[in-house]
Short mmCIF file of C-alpha atoms and ligand atoms in Angstrom, two decimals:
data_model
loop_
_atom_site.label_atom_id
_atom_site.label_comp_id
_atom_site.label_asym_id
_atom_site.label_seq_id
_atom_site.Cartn_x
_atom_site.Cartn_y
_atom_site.Cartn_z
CA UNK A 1 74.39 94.22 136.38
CA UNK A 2 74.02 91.20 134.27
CA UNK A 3 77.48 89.68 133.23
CA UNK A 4 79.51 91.04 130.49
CA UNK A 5 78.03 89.77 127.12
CA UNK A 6 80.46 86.84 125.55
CA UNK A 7 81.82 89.00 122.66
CA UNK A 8 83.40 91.06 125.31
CA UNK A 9 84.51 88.14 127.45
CA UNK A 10 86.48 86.65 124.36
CA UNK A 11 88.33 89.95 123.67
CA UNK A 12 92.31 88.99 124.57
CA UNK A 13 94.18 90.94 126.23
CA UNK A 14 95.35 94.50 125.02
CA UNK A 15 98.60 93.60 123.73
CA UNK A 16 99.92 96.76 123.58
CA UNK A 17 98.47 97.96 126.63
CA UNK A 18 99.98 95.09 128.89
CA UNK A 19 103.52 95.73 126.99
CA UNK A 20 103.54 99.52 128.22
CA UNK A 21 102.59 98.50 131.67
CA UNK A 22 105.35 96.10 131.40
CA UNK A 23 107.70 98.67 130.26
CA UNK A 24 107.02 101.07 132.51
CA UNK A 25 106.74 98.83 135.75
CA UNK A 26 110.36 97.59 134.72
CA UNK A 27 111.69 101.20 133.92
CA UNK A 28 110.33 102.32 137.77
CA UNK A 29 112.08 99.15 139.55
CA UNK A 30 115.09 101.87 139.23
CA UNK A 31 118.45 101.29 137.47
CA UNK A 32 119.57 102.72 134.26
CA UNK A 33 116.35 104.08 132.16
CA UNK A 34 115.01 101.37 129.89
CA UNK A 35 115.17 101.79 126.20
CA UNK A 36 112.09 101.49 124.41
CA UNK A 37 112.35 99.62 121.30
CA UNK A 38 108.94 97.75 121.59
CA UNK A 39 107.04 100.69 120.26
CA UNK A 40 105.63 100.99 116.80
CA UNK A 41 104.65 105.02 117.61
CA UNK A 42 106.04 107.52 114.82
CA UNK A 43 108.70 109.17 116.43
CA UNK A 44 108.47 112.87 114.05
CA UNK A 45 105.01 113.71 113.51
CA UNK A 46 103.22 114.86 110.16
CA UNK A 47 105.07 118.05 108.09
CA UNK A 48 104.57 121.47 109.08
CA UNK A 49 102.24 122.50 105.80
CA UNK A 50 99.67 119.87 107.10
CA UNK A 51 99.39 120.68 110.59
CA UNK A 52 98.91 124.93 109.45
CA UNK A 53 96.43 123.28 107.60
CA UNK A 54 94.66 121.84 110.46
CA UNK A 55 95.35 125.32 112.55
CA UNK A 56 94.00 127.39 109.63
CA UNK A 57 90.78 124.90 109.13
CA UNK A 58 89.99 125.26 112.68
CA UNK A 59 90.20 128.80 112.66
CA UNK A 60 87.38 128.84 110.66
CA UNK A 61 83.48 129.51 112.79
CA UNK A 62 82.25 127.33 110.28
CA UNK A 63 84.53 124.62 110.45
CA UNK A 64 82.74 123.03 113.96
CA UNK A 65 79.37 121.51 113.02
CA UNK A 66 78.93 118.27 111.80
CA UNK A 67 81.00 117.08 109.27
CA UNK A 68 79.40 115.17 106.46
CA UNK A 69 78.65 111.40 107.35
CA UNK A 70 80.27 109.68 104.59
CA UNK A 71 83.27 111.91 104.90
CA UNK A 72 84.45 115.09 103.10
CA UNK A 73 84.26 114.91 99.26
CA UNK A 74 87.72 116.13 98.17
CA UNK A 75 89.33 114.14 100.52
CA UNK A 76 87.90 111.06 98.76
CA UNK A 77 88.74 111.95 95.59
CA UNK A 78 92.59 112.66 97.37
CA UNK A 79 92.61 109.13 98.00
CA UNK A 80 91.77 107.80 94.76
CA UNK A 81 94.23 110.53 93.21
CA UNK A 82 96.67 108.97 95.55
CA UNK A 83 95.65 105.10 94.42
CA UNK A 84 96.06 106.15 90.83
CA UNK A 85 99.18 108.09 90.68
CA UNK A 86 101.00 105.38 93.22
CA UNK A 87 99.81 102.35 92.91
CA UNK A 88 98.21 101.91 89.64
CA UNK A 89 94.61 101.77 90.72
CA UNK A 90 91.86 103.25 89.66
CA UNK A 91 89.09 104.05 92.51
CA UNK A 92 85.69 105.98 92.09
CA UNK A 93 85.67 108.17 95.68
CA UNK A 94 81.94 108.03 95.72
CA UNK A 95 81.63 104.31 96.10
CA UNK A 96 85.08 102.70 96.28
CA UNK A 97 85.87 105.23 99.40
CA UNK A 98 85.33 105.11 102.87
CA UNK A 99 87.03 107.25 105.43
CA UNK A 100 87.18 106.03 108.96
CA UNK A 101 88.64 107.38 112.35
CA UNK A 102 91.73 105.03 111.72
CA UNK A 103 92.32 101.77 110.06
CA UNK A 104 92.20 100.01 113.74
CA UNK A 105 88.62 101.09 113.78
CA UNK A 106 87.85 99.65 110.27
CA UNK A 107 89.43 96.09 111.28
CA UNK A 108 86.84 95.62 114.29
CA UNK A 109 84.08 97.18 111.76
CA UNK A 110 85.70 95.00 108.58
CA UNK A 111 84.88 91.93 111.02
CA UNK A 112 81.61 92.84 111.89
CA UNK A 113 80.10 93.51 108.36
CA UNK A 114 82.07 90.26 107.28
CA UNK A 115 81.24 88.03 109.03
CA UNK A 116 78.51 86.44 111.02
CA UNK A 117 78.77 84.69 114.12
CA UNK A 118 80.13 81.37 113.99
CA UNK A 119 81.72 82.44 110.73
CA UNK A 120 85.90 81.67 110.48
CA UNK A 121 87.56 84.44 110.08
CA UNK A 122 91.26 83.63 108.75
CA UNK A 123 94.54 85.76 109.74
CA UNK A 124 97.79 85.66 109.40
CA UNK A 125 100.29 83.84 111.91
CA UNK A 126 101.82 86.15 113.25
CA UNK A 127 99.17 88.67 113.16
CA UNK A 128 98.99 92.29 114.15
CA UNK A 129 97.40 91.73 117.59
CA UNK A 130 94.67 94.01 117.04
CA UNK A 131 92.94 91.39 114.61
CA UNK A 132 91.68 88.81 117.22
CA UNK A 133 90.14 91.53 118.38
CA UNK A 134 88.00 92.32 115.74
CA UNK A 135 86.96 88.23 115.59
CA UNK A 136 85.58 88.07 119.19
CA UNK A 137 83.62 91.68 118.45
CA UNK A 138 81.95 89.83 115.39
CA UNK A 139 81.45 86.29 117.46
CA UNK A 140 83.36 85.26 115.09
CA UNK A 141 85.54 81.83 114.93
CA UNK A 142 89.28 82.61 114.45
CA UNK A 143 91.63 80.71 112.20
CA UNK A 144 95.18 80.93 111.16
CA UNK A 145 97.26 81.69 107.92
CA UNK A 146 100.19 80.39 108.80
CA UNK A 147 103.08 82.39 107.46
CA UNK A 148 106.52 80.97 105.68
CA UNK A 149 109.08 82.50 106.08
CA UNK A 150 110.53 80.83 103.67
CA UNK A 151 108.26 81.55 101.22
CA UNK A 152 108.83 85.27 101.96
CA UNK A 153 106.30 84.90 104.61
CA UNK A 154 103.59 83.93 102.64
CA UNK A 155 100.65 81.50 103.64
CA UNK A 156 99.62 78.85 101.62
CA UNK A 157 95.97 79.93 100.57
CA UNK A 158 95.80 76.53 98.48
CA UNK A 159 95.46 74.66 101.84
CA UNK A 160 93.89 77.72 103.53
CA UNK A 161 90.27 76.11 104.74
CA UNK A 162 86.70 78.28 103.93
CA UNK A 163 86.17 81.27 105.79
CA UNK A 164 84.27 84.79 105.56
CA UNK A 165 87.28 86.68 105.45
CA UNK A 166 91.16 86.39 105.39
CA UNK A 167 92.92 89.25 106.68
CA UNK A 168 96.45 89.53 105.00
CA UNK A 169 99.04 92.30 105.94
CA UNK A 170 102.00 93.88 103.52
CA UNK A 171 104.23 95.19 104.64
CA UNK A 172 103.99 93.02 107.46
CA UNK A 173 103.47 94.02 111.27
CA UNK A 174 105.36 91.81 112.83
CA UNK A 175 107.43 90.53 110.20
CA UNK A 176 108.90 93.30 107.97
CA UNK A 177 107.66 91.02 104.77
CA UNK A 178 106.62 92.96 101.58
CA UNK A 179 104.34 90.43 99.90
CA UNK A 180 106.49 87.98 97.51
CA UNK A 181 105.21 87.82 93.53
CA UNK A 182 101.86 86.22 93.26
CA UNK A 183 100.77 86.21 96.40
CA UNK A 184 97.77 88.99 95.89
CA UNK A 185 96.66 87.34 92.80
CA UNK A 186 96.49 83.69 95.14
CA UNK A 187 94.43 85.72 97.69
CA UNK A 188 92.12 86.52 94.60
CA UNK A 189 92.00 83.25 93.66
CA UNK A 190 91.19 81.90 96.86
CA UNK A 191 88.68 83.96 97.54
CA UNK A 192 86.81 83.54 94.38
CA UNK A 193 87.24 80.06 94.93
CA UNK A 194 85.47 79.93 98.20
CA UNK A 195 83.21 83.05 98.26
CA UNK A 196 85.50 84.21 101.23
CA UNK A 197 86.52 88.57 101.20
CA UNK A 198 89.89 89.52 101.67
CA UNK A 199 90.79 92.38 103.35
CA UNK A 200 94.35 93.39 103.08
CA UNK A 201 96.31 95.57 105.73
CA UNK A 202 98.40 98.34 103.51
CA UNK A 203 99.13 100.45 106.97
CA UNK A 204 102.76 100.33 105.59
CA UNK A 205 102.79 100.33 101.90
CA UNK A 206 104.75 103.47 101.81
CA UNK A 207 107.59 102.25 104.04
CA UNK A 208 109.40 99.54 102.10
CA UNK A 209 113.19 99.49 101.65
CA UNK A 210 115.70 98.34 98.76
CA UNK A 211 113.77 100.07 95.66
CA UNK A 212 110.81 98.46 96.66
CA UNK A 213 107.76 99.82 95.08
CA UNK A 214 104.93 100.57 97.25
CA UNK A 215 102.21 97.57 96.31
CA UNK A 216 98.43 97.20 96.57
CA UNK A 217 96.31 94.60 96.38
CA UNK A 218 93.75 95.76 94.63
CA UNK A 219 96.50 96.28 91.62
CA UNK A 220 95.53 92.12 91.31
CA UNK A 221 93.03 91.41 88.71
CA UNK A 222 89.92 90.86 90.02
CA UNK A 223 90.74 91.86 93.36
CA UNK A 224 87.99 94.95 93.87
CA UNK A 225 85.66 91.89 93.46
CA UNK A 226 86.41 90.23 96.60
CA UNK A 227 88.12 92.69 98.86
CA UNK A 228 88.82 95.79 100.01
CA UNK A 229 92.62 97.60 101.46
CA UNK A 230 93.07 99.34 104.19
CA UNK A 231 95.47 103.12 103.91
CA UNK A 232 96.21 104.79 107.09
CA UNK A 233 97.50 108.23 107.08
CA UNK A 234 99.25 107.27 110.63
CA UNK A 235 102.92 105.57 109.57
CA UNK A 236 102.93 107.72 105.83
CA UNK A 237 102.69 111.12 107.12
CA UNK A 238 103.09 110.44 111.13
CA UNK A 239 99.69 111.22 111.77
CA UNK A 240 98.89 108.13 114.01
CA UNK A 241 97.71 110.45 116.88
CA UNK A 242 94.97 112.44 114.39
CA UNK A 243 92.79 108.92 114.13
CA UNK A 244 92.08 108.95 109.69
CA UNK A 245 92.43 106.04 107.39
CA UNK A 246 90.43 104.60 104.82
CA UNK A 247 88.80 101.42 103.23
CA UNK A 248 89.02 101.21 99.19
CA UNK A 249 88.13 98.46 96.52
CA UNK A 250 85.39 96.59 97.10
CA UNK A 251 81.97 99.14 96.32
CA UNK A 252 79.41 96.84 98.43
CA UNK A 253 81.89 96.10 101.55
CA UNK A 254 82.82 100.21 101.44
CA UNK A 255 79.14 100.34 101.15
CA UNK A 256 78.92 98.19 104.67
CA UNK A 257 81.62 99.47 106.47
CA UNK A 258 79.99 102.87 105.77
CA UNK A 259 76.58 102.12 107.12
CA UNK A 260 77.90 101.03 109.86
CA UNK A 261 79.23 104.34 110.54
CA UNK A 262 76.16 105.73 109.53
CA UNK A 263 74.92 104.08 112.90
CA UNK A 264 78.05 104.79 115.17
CA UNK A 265 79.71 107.69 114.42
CA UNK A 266 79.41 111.21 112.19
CA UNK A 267 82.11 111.75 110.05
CA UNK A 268 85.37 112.99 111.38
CA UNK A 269 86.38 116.71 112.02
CA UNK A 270 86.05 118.60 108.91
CA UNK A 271 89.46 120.52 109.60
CA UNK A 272 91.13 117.33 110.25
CA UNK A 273 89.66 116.16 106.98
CA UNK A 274 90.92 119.04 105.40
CA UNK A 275 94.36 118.69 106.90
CA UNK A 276 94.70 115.06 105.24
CA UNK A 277 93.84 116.50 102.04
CA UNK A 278 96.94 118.99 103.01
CA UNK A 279 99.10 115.34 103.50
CA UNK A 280 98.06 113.90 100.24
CA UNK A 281 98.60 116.48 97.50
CA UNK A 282 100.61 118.76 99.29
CA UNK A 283 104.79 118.40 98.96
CA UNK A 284 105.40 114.31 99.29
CA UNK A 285 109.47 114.65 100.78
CA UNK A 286 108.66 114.05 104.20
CA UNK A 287 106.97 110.46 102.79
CA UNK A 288 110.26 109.63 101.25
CA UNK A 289 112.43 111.16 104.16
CA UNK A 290 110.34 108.80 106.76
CA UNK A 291 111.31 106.09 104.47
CA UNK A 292 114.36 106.01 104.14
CA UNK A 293 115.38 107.18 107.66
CA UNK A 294 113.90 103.95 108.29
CA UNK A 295 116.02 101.67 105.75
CA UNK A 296 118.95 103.60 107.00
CA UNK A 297 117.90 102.36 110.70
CA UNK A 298 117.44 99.16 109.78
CA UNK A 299 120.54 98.82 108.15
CA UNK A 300 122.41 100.16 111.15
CA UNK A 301 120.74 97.50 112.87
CA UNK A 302 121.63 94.60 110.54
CA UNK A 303 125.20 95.59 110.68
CA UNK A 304 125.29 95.59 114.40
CA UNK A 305 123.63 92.57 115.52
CA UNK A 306 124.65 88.96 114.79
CA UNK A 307 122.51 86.65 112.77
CA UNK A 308 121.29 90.07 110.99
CA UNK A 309 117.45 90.22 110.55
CA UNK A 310 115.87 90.99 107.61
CA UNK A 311 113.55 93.53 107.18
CA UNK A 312 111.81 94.69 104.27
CA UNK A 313 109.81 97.49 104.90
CA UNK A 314 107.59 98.42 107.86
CA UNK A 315 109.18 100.50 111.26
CA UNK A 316 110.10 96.88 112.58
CA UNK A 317 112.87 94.33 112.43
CA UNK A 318 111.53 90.86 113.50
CA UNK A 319 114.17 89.29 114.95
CA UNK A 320 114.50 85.65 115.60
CA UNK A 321 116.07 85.03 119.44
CA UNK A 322 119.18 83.26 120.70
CA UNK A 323 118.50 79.87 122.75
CA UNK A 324 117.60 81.00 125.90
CA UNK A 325 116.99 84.40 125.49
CA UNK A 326 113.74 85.99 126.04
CA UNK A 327 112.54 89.49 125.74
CA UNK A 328 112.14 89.80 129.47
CA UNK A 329 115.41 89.02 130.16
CA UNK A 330 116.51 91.46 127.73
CA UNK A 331 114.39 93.85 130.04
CA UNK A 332 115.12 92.99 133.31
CA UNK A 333 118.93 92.31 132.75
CA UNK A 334 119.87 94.91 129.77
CA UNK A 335 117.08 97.17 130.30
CA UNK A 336 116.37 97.42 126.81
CA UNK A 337 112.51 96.51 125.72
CA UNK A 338 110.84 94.50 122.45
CA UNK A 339 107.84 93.64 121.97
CA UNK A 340 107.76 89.75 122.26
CA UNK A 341 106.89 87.69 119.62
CA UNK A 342 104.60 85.69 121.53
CA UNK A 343 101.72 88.35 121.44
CA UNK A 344 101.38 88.16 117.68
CA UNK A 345 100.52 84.53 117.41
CA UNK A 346 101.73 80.80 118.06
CA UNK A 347 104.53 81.13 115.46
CA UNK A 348 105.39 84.63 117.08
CA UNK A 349 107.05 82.31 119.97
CA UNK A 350 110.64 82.81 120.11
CA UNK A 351 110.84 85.80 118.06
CA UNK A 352 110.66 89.63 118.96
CA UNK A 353 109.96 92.85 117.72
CA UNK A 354 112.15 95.81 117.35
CA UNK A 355 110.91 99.15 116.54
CA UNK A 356 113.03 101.70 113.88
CA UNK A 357 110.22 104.43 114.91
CA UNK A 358 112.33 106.11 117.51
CA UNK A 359 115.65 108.80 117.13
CA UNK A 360 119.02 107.51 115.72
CA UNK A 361 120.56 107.99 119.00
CA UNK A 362 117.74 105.84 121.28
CA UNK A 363 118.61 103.19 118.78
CA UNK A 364 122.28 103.25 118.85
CA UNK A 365 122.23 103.25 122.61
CA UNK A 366 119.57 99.78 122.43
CA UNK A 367 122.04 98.69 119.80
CA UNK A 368 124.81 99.03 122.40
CA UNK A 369 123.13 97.31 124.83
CA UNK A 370 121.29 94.10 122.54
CA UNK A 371 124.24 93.36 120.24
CA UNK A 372 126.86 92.31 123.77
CA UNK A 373 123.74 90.42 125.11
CA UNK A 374 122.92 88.57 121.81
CA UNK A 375 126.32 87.72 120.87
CA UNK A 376 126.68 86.23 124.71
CA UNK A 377 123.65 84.41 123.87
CA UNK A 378 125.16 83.33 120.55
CA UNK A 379 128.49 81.97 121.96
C1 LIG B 401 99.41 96.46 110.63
C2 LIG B 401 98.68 97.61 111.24
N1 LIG B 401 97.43 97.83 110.86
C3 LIG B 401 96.71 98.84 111.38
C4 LIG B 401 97.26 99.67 112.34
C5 LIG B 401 96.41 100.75 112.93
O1 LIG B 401 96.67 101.96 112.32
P1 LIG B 401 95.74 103.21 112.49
O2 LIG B 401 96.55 104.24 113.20
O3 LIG B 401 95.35 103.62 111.10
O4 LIG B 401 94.54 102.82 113.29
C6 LIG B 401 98.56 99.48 112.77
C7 LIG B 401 99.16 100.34 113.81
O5 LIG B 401 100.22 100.13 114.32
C8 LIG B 401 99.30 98.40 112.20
O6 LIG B 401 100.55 98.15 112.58
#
């Protein structure tokens, strides 16, 4: 066999992957059983009305052939509905709508029908890792936003260089940021300033905390011109497991993402379709109850630990680290795990992750074993 072509040689590492086989090498080395707090994996899974939906859909003979390519109708008109009535957005489901098997999909697929190779293609610092990705699968050149934290974590798109495409994410994965006023309408402006698409990461737009409203970026003016969001049913309804999200805004960069899934895939399950129809206009309390089981986490958190983090929506704290601590040691002496901040991006270094998706108790008993060790750190 010939050697592996160079877009696969420049893929990094699985992030995630490498942090579970971390975990779990540490948790068999024996001793107490690590606590998992690197994890961003919903811990309660979607309500019951949507997964009867599923059972009842599948029940049907009919419901095994091929689904449609360009996914199911009504669940493309659910979306918009949803755009409309939350966000203030107006889509049109036939052309402003694509579904996809997950929004991790659509950021490897965003890349390719973005850019070319050679092109830059601009993300955040820190970044969910999952975006380099999607630049070495395009051959693409990688550059980085960095963020400010304090500027709210913001990057400063008037000295941002020319790229293809500038991946921005808010809520933020790693760092809890809801995007601070203005910031969509610069990403418009910088993009129609440089002929550059953005593509912005709404994964979490539900999930913000402190009477936040949920925010999209294609509520900017003139932001279905240049880019196109990303909604994942995974982290609003739980559903991470059941692989559905979407692309909206932009008609001609739905239009791409779609034919490229004309080419690679057909459609998606119908009664999984059907069942995500179920999510979004079926009862909405489990969305808030996620929600705020998450601030209420959070602020649990914040009240145990010194130098309290700040998070502002998301299932994550990002947590800046005492001198001399590092998230192995955390592992290997307290046998509690993060995710370190390194695997996000330069800036990540020094920083860590820290997951709210798991049970109150799991976190009070990481709580009980971080806040001694940080403190000691601290004095
Ligand atoms: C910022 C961000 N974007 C996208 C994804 C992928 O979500 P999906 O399950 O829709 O593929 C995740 C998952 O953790 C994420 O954190």
């Amino acid at each position: 066999m010939r050697p592996r072509p160079d877009r696969l040689e420049r893929l990094p590492q699985q992030y995630f992957a490498v942090l579970l086989r971390r975990v779990a090498a540490a948790a068999a080395e024996g001793g107490p059983p690590v606590i998992d707090l690197g994890r961003g994996n919903p811990e309660v899974g979607p309500p019951p009305h949507v997964v009867d939906a599923l059972r009842e859909a599948a029940a049907r003979p009919g419901a095994h052939g091929y689904p449609p390519f360009r996914g199911l109708p009504e669940l493309r008109h659910a979306i918009a509905r949803r755009y409309r009535d939350h966000y203030g957005v107006e889509l049109d489901p036939d052309t402003e709508v694509a579904v996809v098997p997950g929004t991790k999909t659509a950021i490897a697929e965003l890349a390719e029908a973005l850019a070319s190779p050679g092109d830059t293609i601009l993300l955040p610092d820190p970044y969910y890792p999952d975006y380099p990705s999607g630049v070495a699968l395009a051959g693409a050149e990688l550059g980085l936003l960095p963020l400010d934290p304090a500027a709210g974590w913001a990057p400063d798109l008037d000295a941002a260089p020319p790229s293809a495409v500038a991946f921005l994410n808010y809520p933020s994965n790693p760092c809890a940021a809801c995007a601070p006023p203005g910031l969509f309408a610069a990403a418009v402006d910088y993009a129609a300033r440089t002929g550059a698409a953005i593509v912005h990461d709404a994964a979490y737009v539900d999930l913000v905390f402190d009477t936040r409203a949920p925010a999209s970026v294609l509520s900017a003016p003139g932001a279905k011109e240049v880019g196109v969001e990303l909604w994942s049913m995974s982290k609003s309804y739980g559903m991470a497991g059941w692989r559905i999200g979407f692309v909206v805004g932009n008609a001609e960069i739905v239009e791409r993402v779609n034919l490229l899934g004309d080419h690679t895939r057909i459609g998606i399950f119908r009664p999984l379709q059907e069942a995500a129809v179920a999510a979004l206009e079926g009862p909405q309390e489990s969305v808030e109850e996620r929600r705020a089981a998450y601030e209420r986490r959070r602020d649990r958190l914040a009240a145990a630990l010194p130098e309290p983090p700040v998070s502002e929506g998301t299932v994550y704290v990002w947590l800046r680290l005492p001198p001399r601590t590092s998230v192995e040691r955390l592992l290997v002496d307290h046998r509690v795990a993060l995710a370190p901040g390194e695997g996000f991006g330069p800036s990540g270094a020094g920083w860590a992750r820290l997951s709210l998706a798991v049970s109150d108790e799991l976190l009070d008993a990481g709580i009980a074993r971080l806040a001694p060790a940080l403190e000691a750190a601290y004095a």
